[in-house]
CSV table of C-alpha atoms in Angstrom, one decimal:
chain,number,residue,atom,x,y,z
A,24,THR,CA,-100.0,12.7,-7.4
A,25,LEU,CA,-102.8,13.2,-4.9
A,26,ASP,CA,-101.6,12.9,-1.3
A,27,ILE,CA,-104.8,12.3,0.8
A,28,SER,CA,-102.9,12.6,4.0
A,29,GLU,CA,-102.0,16.4,3.5
A,30,PHE,CA,-105.7,16.9,4.3
A,31,TYR,CA,-106.4,14.3,6.7
A,32,SER,CA,-106.7,15.8,10.6
A,33,PRO,CA,-107.7,12.8,12.9
A,34,PRO,CA,-109.8,13.5,16.1
A,35,SER,CA,-107.6,14.3,19.1
A,36,LYS,CA,-107.2,11.8,21.9
A,37,LYS,CA,-109.0,14.2,24.3
A,38,LEU,CA,-111.9,14.6,21.9
A,39,GLU,CA,-112.1,10.6,21.7
A,40,SER,CA,-111.9,10.1,25.4
A,41,GLY,CA,-114.9,12.5,26.1
A,42,ILE,CA,-117.1,10.9,23.3
A,43,GLU,CA,-118.5,8.1,25.5
A,44,VAL,CA,-119.3,10.4,28.5
A,45,LEU,CA,-121.1,13.1,26.2
A,46,TYR,CA,-122.8,10.1,24.2
A,47,MET,CA,-124.5,8.7,27.4
A,48,CYS,CA,-125.6,12.4,28.4
A,49,ILE,CA,-127.3,12.9,25.1
A,50,LEU,CA,-129.2,9.8,25.0
A,51,GLN,CA,-130.5,10.3,28.6
A,52,GLU,CA,-131.3,13.8,27.9
A,53,LYS,CA,-133.2,13.0,24.5
A,54,ASN,CA,-134.3,9.6,25.8
A,55,TRP,CA,-132.8,8.0,22.7
A,56,ILE,CA,-131.8,4.4,22.4
A,57,PHE,CA,-128.7,3.4,20.4
A,58,PRO,CA,-126.3,0.5,20.7
A,59,LYS,CA,-122.8,1.3,22.0
A,60,SER,CA,-121.3,1.0,18.8
A,61,HIS,CA,-123.0,4.2,17.7
A,62,LYS,CA,-120.8,6.4,20.3
A,63,VAL,CA,-119.5,8.2,17.3
A,64,PHE,CA,-123.0,9.6,16.9
A,65,ALA,CA,-121.9,12.0,19.7
A,66,LEU,CA,-119.5,13.7,17.3
A,67,PHE,CA,-122.2,15.5,15.8
A,68,TYR,CA,-122.7,17.6,18.8
A,69,LEU,CA,-119.1,18.2,19.0
A,70,GLY,CA,-118.8,20.4,16.2
A,71,CYS,CA,-119.6,17.9,13.4
A,72,ASN,CA,-122.0,20.3,11.6
A,73,ILE,CA,-120.5,21.3,8.3
A,74,LYS,CA,-119.7,25.2,7.9
A,75,ALA,CA,-117.8,24.8,4.6
A,76,ILE,CA,-116.0,22.7,2.0
A,77,LYS,CA,-112.6,23.5,0.8
A,78,CYS,CA,-111.8,21.3,-2.4
A,79,SER,CA,-108.0,20.9,-3.2
A,80,ASP,CA,-106.5,22.5,-6.6
A,81,LYS,CA,-104.6,19.3,-7.0
A,82,SER,CA,-106.4,16.5,-9.0
A,83,ILE,CA,-105.9,13.5,-11.2
A,84,ASN,CA,-107.2,13.1,-14.7
A,85,MET,CA,-109.7,10.3,-15.0
A,86,GLN,CA,-110.5,10.7,-18.7
A,87,LEU,CA,-114.1,9.6,-18.5
A,88,THR,CA,-117.0,11.8,-17.5
A,89,PHE,CA,-118.6,9.4,-15.2
A,90,GLY,CA,-117.3,6.8,-12.8
A,91,ALA,CA,-116.5,6.5,-9.0
A,92,TRP,CA,-113.2,6.2,-7.2
A,93,MET,CA,-113.4,4.7,-3.7
A,94,SER,CA,-111.4,3.5,-0.5
A,95,ASP,CA,-112.5,1.4,2.3
A,96,ALA,CA,-113.8,3.7,4.9
A,97,SER,CA,-113.3,1.0,7.6
A,98,ARG,CA,-109.7,0.7,6.8
A,99,PRO,CA,-106.8,3.2,7.2
A,100,ASP,CA,-104.8,1.8,4.0
A,101,ASP,CA,-104.2,3.6,0.8
A,102,ARG,CA,-105.9,1.2,-1.5
A,103,ILE,CA,-108.1,2.6,-4.0
A,104,TRP,CA,-111.0,1.0,-6.3
A,105,VAL,CA,-112.2,2.6,-9.6
A,106,ALA,CA,-115.4,2.0,-11.4
A,107,GLU,CA,-115.4,3.9,-14.6
A,108,HIS,CA,-118.6,5.0,-16.5
A,109,PHE,CA,-122.2,4.7,-14.9
A,110,SER,CA,-122.5,1.1,-16.2
A,111,GLY,CA,-120.2,-2.1,-16.0
A,112,HIS,CA,-119.1,-5.1,-14.5
A,113,ILE,CA,-115.4,-4.7,-14.0
A,114,PHE,CA,-113.7,-2.3,-11.6
A,115,ARG,CA,-109.9,-1.6,-10.9
A,116,GLN,CA,-108.1,-2.2,-7.5
A,117,LEU,CA,-104.9,0.0,-7.0
A,118,LYS,CA,-102.4,0.4,-4.2
A,119,ASN,CA,-103.0,4.0,-4.2
A,120,ILE,CA,-104.4,6.6,-6.4
A,121,SER,CA,-101.2,7.4,-8.5
A,122,ASP,CA,-100.4,3.7,-8.8
A,123,THR,CA,-99.8,2.4,-12.3
A,124,LYS,CA,-100.2,-1.3,-11.8
A,125,GLN,CA,-103.7,-2.4,-11.4
A,126,LYS,CA,-105.8,-5.5,-10.6
A,127,PHE,CA,-109.2,-5.8,-12.5
A,128,ILE,CA,-112.2,-7.5,-10.5
A,129,ASP,CA,-115.1,-8.7,-12.5
A,130,ILE,CA,-118.2,-8.5,-10.3
A,131,GLU,CA,-120.4,-10.5,-12.9
A,132,LYS,CA,-123.4,-8.4,-12.2
A,133,TYR,CA,-123.9,-4.9,-14.0
A,134,TYR,CA,-123.6,-2.1,-11.7
A,135,GLN,CA,-125.5,1.2,-12.4
A,136,GLY,CA,-124.8,4.9,-11.7
A,137,CYS,CA,-121.8,6.3,-9.6
A,138,GLY,CA,-123.1,5.7,-6.3
A,139,HIS,CA,-121.2,2.6,-5.0
A,140,VAL,CA,-119.0,2.4,-2.0
A,141,VAL,CA,-116.3,-0.1,-0.7
A,142,TYR,CA,-116.7,-0.7,3.0
A,143,LYS,CA,-115.5,-3.6,5.3
A,144,ASN,CA,-113.7,-5.2,2.4
A,145,SER,CA,-116.9,-5.3,0.1
A,146,PHE,CA,-118.3,-3.6,-2.9
A,147,TYR,CA,-121.8,-2.2,-2.6
A,148,PHE,CA,-123.6,-1.5,-5.8
A,149,HIS,CA,-126.8,-1.0,-7.5
A,150,ASN,CA,-127.4,-4.0,-9.8
A,151,GLY,CA,-128.7,-2.2,-13.1
A,152,GLY,CA,-132.3,-2.8,-14.3
A,153,THR,CA,-133.4,-4.1,-11.0
A,154,ASN,CA,-134.5,-3.0,-7.4
A,155,ASN,CA,-131.7,-5.1,-5.9
A,156,LEU,CA,-128.7,-3.9,-4.3
A,157,LEU,CA,-125.7,-6.2,-4.3
A,158,LYS,CA,-122.7,-6.9,-1.8
A,159,PHE,CA,-119.6,-8.2,-3.5
A,160,THR,CA,-117.1,-9.4,-0.9
A,161,LEU,CA,-113.7,-8.8,-2.3
A,162,ASN,CA,-111.6,-11.6,-0.8
A,163,THR,CA,-114.3,-14.5,-1.4
A,164,LYS,CA,-116.0,-12.9,-4.4
A,165,ASN,CA,-119.4,-14.1,-2.9
A,166,THR,CA,-122.5,-11.9,-3.8
A,167,SER,CA,-125.4,-11.1,-1.6
A,168,SER,CA,-128.6,-9.4,-2.8
A,169,LEU,CA,-131.2,-7.1,-0.9
A,170,GLU,CA,-134.3,-6.1,-2.7
A,171,MET,CA,-135.6,-2.4,-2.3
A,172,PRO,CA,-139.4,-2.3,-2.7
A,173,ASN,CA,-141.1,0.9,-3.6
A,174,SER,CA,-137.8,2.5,-5.1
A,175,LYS,CA,-137.2,4.0,-8.5
A,176,TYR,CA,-134.8,1.8,-10.3
A,177,LYS,CA,-135.1,2.1,-14.1
A,178,GLY,CA,-136.7,4.1,-16.9
A,179,LEU,CA,-134.3,7.1,-16.5
A,180,ARG,CA,-136.4,7.8,-13.3
A,181,TYR,CA,-133.1,8.5,-11.5
A,182,LEU,CA,-132.5,9.6,-7.8
A,183,PHE,CA,-129.4,11.8,-9.4
A,184,HIS,CA,-129.9,12.7,-13.1
A,185,ASN,CA,-126.5,14.3,-13.2
A,186,SER,CA,-124.9,11.0,-12.4
A,187,LYS,CA,-127.5,8.6,-13.9
A,188,THR,CA,-127.8,6.9,-10.4
A,189,TYR,CA,-130.9,5.4,-8.9
A,190,PHE,CA,-129.2,4.4,-5.5
A,191,LYS,CA,-126.5,6.2,-3.7
A,192,PHE,CA,-124.4,4.3,-1.0
A,193,ALA,CA,-122.9,6.4,1.6
A,194,VAL,CA,-120.7,5.7,4.7
A,195,ASP,CA,-120.5,7.9,7.8
A,196,GLU,CA,-119.5,7.7,11.5
A,197,ASN,CA,-122.6,5.7,12.1
A,198,GLY,CA,-122.0,3.1,9.3
A,199,LEU,CA,-123.7,2.2,6.0
A,200,TRP,CA,-126.6,3.9,4.6
A,201,VAL,CA,-128.3,4.0,1.0
A,202,ILE,CA,-130.0,7.0,-0.6
A,203,PHE,CA,-132.8,6.3,-3.0
A,204,ALA,CA,-136.1,8.0,-4.5
A,205,SER,CA,-139.6,6.8,-3.3
A,206,TYR,CA,-141.7,5.3,-6.1
A,207,THR,CA,-144.7,6.6,-4.5
A,208,ASP,CA,-144.1,10.5,-3.8
A,209,SER,CA,-140.6,10.9,-5.4
A,210,ASN,CA,-139.2,12.0,-2.1
A,211,THR,CA,-135.8,11.2,-1.3
A,212,MET,CA,-135.5,8.3,1.2
A,213,VAL,CA,-132.6,7.0,3.4
A,214,ALA,CA,-132.1,3.4,4.6
A,215,LYS,CA,-129.7,2.4,7.3
A,216,LEU,CA,-128.1,-0.8,6.4
A,217,ASP,CA,-126.6,-3.7,8.5
A,218,PRO,CA,-123.3,-4.3,6.2
A,219,ASP,CA,-122.7,-7.8,7.7
A,220,ALA,CA,-126.2,-9.5,7.6
A,221,PHE,CA,-127.0,-6.9,4.6
A,222,PHE,CA,-130.6,-6.2,5.4
A,223,VAL,CA,-132.5,-2.8,6.2
A,224,LEU,CA,-132.5,-1.6,9.9
A,225,SER,CA,-134.8,1.5,9.1
A,226,ILE,CA,-135.9,3.8,6.4
A,227,ILE,CA,-136.3,7.4,6.8
A,228,ASN,CA,-138.4,9.7,4.4
A,229,THR,CA,-136.5,13.1,4.3
A,230,GLY,CA,-139.4,14.8,2.6
A,231,TYR,CA,-136.9,16.4,0.1
A,232,PRO,CA,-137.9,15.9,-3.5
A,233,SER,CA,-135.2,13.8,-5.6
A,234,ALA,CA,-135.8,16.2,-8.5
A,235,LYS,CA,-134.3,19.3,-6.5
A,236,ALA,CA,-131.0,17.3,-5.7
A,237,GLY,CA,-128.0,17.0,-7.8
A,238,ASN,CA,-126.0,14.7,-5.3
A,239,ALA,CA,-125.9,14.0,-1.7
A,240,PHE,CA,-123.6,12.8,1.0
A,241,ILE,CA,-123.9,11.8,4.7
A,242,VAL,CA,-121.9,13.3,7.6
A,243,CYS,CA,-122.5,12.3,11.3
A,244,GLY,CA,-126.0,11.1,10.5
A,245,VAL,CA,-126.8,14.3,8.5
A,246,VAL,CA,-127.7,14.0,4.9
A,247,TYR,CA,-126.5,17.1,2.9
A,248,PHE,CA,-128.0,17.7,-0.7
A,249,THR,CA,-126.4,19.8,-3.6
A,250,ASP,CA,-128.5,21.9,-6.0
A,251,ASN,CA,-128.9,20.8,-9.5
A,252,ASN,CA,-125.9,22.3,-10.7
A,253,ASP,CA,-124.0,20.4,-7.9
A,254,LYS,CA,-122.2,24.0,-7.2
A,255,ARG,CA,-123.7,24.5,-3.7
A,256,VAL,CA,-125.3,22.5,-0.8
A,257,THR,CA,-128.6,23.9,-0.3
A,258,TYR,CA,-130.5,21.4,2.2
A,259,ALA,CA,-129.5,19.1,5.0
A,260,PHE,CA,-131.6,16.6,7.1
A,261,ASP,CA,-130.8,15.1,10.5
A,262,LEU,CA,-131.5,11.4,10.1
A,263,MET,CA,-131.3,10.9,14.0
A,264,THR,CA,-133.9,13.6,14.9
A,265,GLN,CA,-135.7,13.6,11.4
A,266,SER,CA,-135.6,17.4,11.2
A,267,TYR,CA,-134.3,20.0,9.0
A,268,LEU,CA,-131.0,21.7,9.4
A,269,ASP,CA,-129.9,25.0,7.9
A,270,ALA,CA,-127.1,24.4,5.4
A,271,SER,CA,-125.9,26.8,2.8
A,272,PHE,CA,-122.6,26.8,1.3
A,273,ASP,CA,-120.4,26.5,-1.6
A,274,LEU,CA,-119.3,23.1,-3.1
A,275,ARG,CA,-117.4,23.9,-6.2
A,276,ALA,CA,-116.7,26.7,-8.6
A,277,GLY,CA,-116.6,25.3,-12.0
A,278,ASP,CA,-119.1,23.8,-14.4
A,279,GLY,CA,-119.1,20.1,-15.9
A,280,THR,CA,-120.7,17.1,-14.5
A,281,LEU,CA,-120.1,15.9,-10.9
A,282,ALA,CA,-120.4,12.3,-11.2
A,283,MET,CA,-119.7,11.2,-7.6
A,284,LEU,CA,-119.4,12.8,-4.2
A,285,SER,CA,-119.0,10.8,-1.2
A,286,TYR,CA,-117.8,11.2,2.4
A,287,TYR,CA,-115.0,9.3,4.1
A,288,PRO,CA,-115.2,9.6,8.0
A,289,ASN,CA,-112.0,7.7,8.6
A,290,LYS,CA,-110.2,10.7,6.7
A,291,ARG,CA,-113.0,13.4,7.2
A,292,LEU,CA,-112.7,14.2,3.5
A,293,LEU,CA,-115.0,14.2,0.5
A,294,TYR,CA,-114.0,12.4,-2.6
A,295,MET,CA,-115.3,13.8,-5.7
A,296,TRP,CA,-115.2,12.8,-9.3
A,297,ASP,CA,-115.6,16.3,-11.0
A,298,ASN,CA,-115.5,17.2,-14.7
A,299,LYS,CA,-113.3,14.0,-15.4
A,300,SER,CA,-111.0,14.5,-12.5
A,301,ALA,CA,-110.7,12.8,-8.9
A,302,ARG,CA,-110.1,15.1,-6.1
A,303,THR,CA,-110.5,15.4,-2.5
A,304,CYS,CA,-112.4,18.1,-0.6
A,305,LYS,CA,-111.7,19.2,3.3
A,306,ILE,CA,-114.6,19.9,5.2
A,307,LYS,CA,-114.8,22.7,7.6
A,308,PHE,CA,-116.9,22.0,10.7
A,309,LYS,CA,-118.7,24.5,13.0
A,310,ASN,CA,-117.1,25.3,16.2
A,311,THR,CA,-113.8,23.8,15.4
């Protein structure tokens, strides 16, 4: 079995108590304005810049090359959701990653790619063949739609070719994001989303060509890109300051398809669907 708790090191109480003060100092110095709910943004300045990634030797065979396994980044429970393949309309809910009993959920719309997330008890995914993002609420089974104009969403013009993904959702300490490729210049764009009302708060152009990226994930307001082989992280862009950051470190040693790569701020882990296996990766931050 894959014991996620083995890798989880929550922030200390001392760290948490100092966040609000440091947060206010940063905002005053930089003349930035963010809502109080974004206090965790200050974590980036408390040693939230990634130094290295160490993936666990433990893994679970997922049989299929493509897919995504997810937990709810807003909740502390062990429930897992699994969406197999890069296209489908049914995914599974399990009590934990090693559970043999499963609940099947039909979302009645086809998802495309491996860039889905579960956040605040909702499943967020790209509705295949359209430029619409969908929010499927797990307890009510209601669906909300959000159109994303000027985005690549069909015709094999993927954001990430390795995982056949047009839109990649991400959750970090600041909330919900979606990564996509601009239809106009093929640059990688990142949109900040309001998960409750489900609308776009802002869109940021990273200036990074989507053709150079194998995958991406967001940690503390910084988007990290892997190379075309998904073996190294080679580029990072700070979404808060809209500036390039120096980033170069190994991600994985093996070959094979990396279908999914997602950060979970509540566990400070990366989840990976790598070469038909599910595994976690521990993040080593600078100055920690």
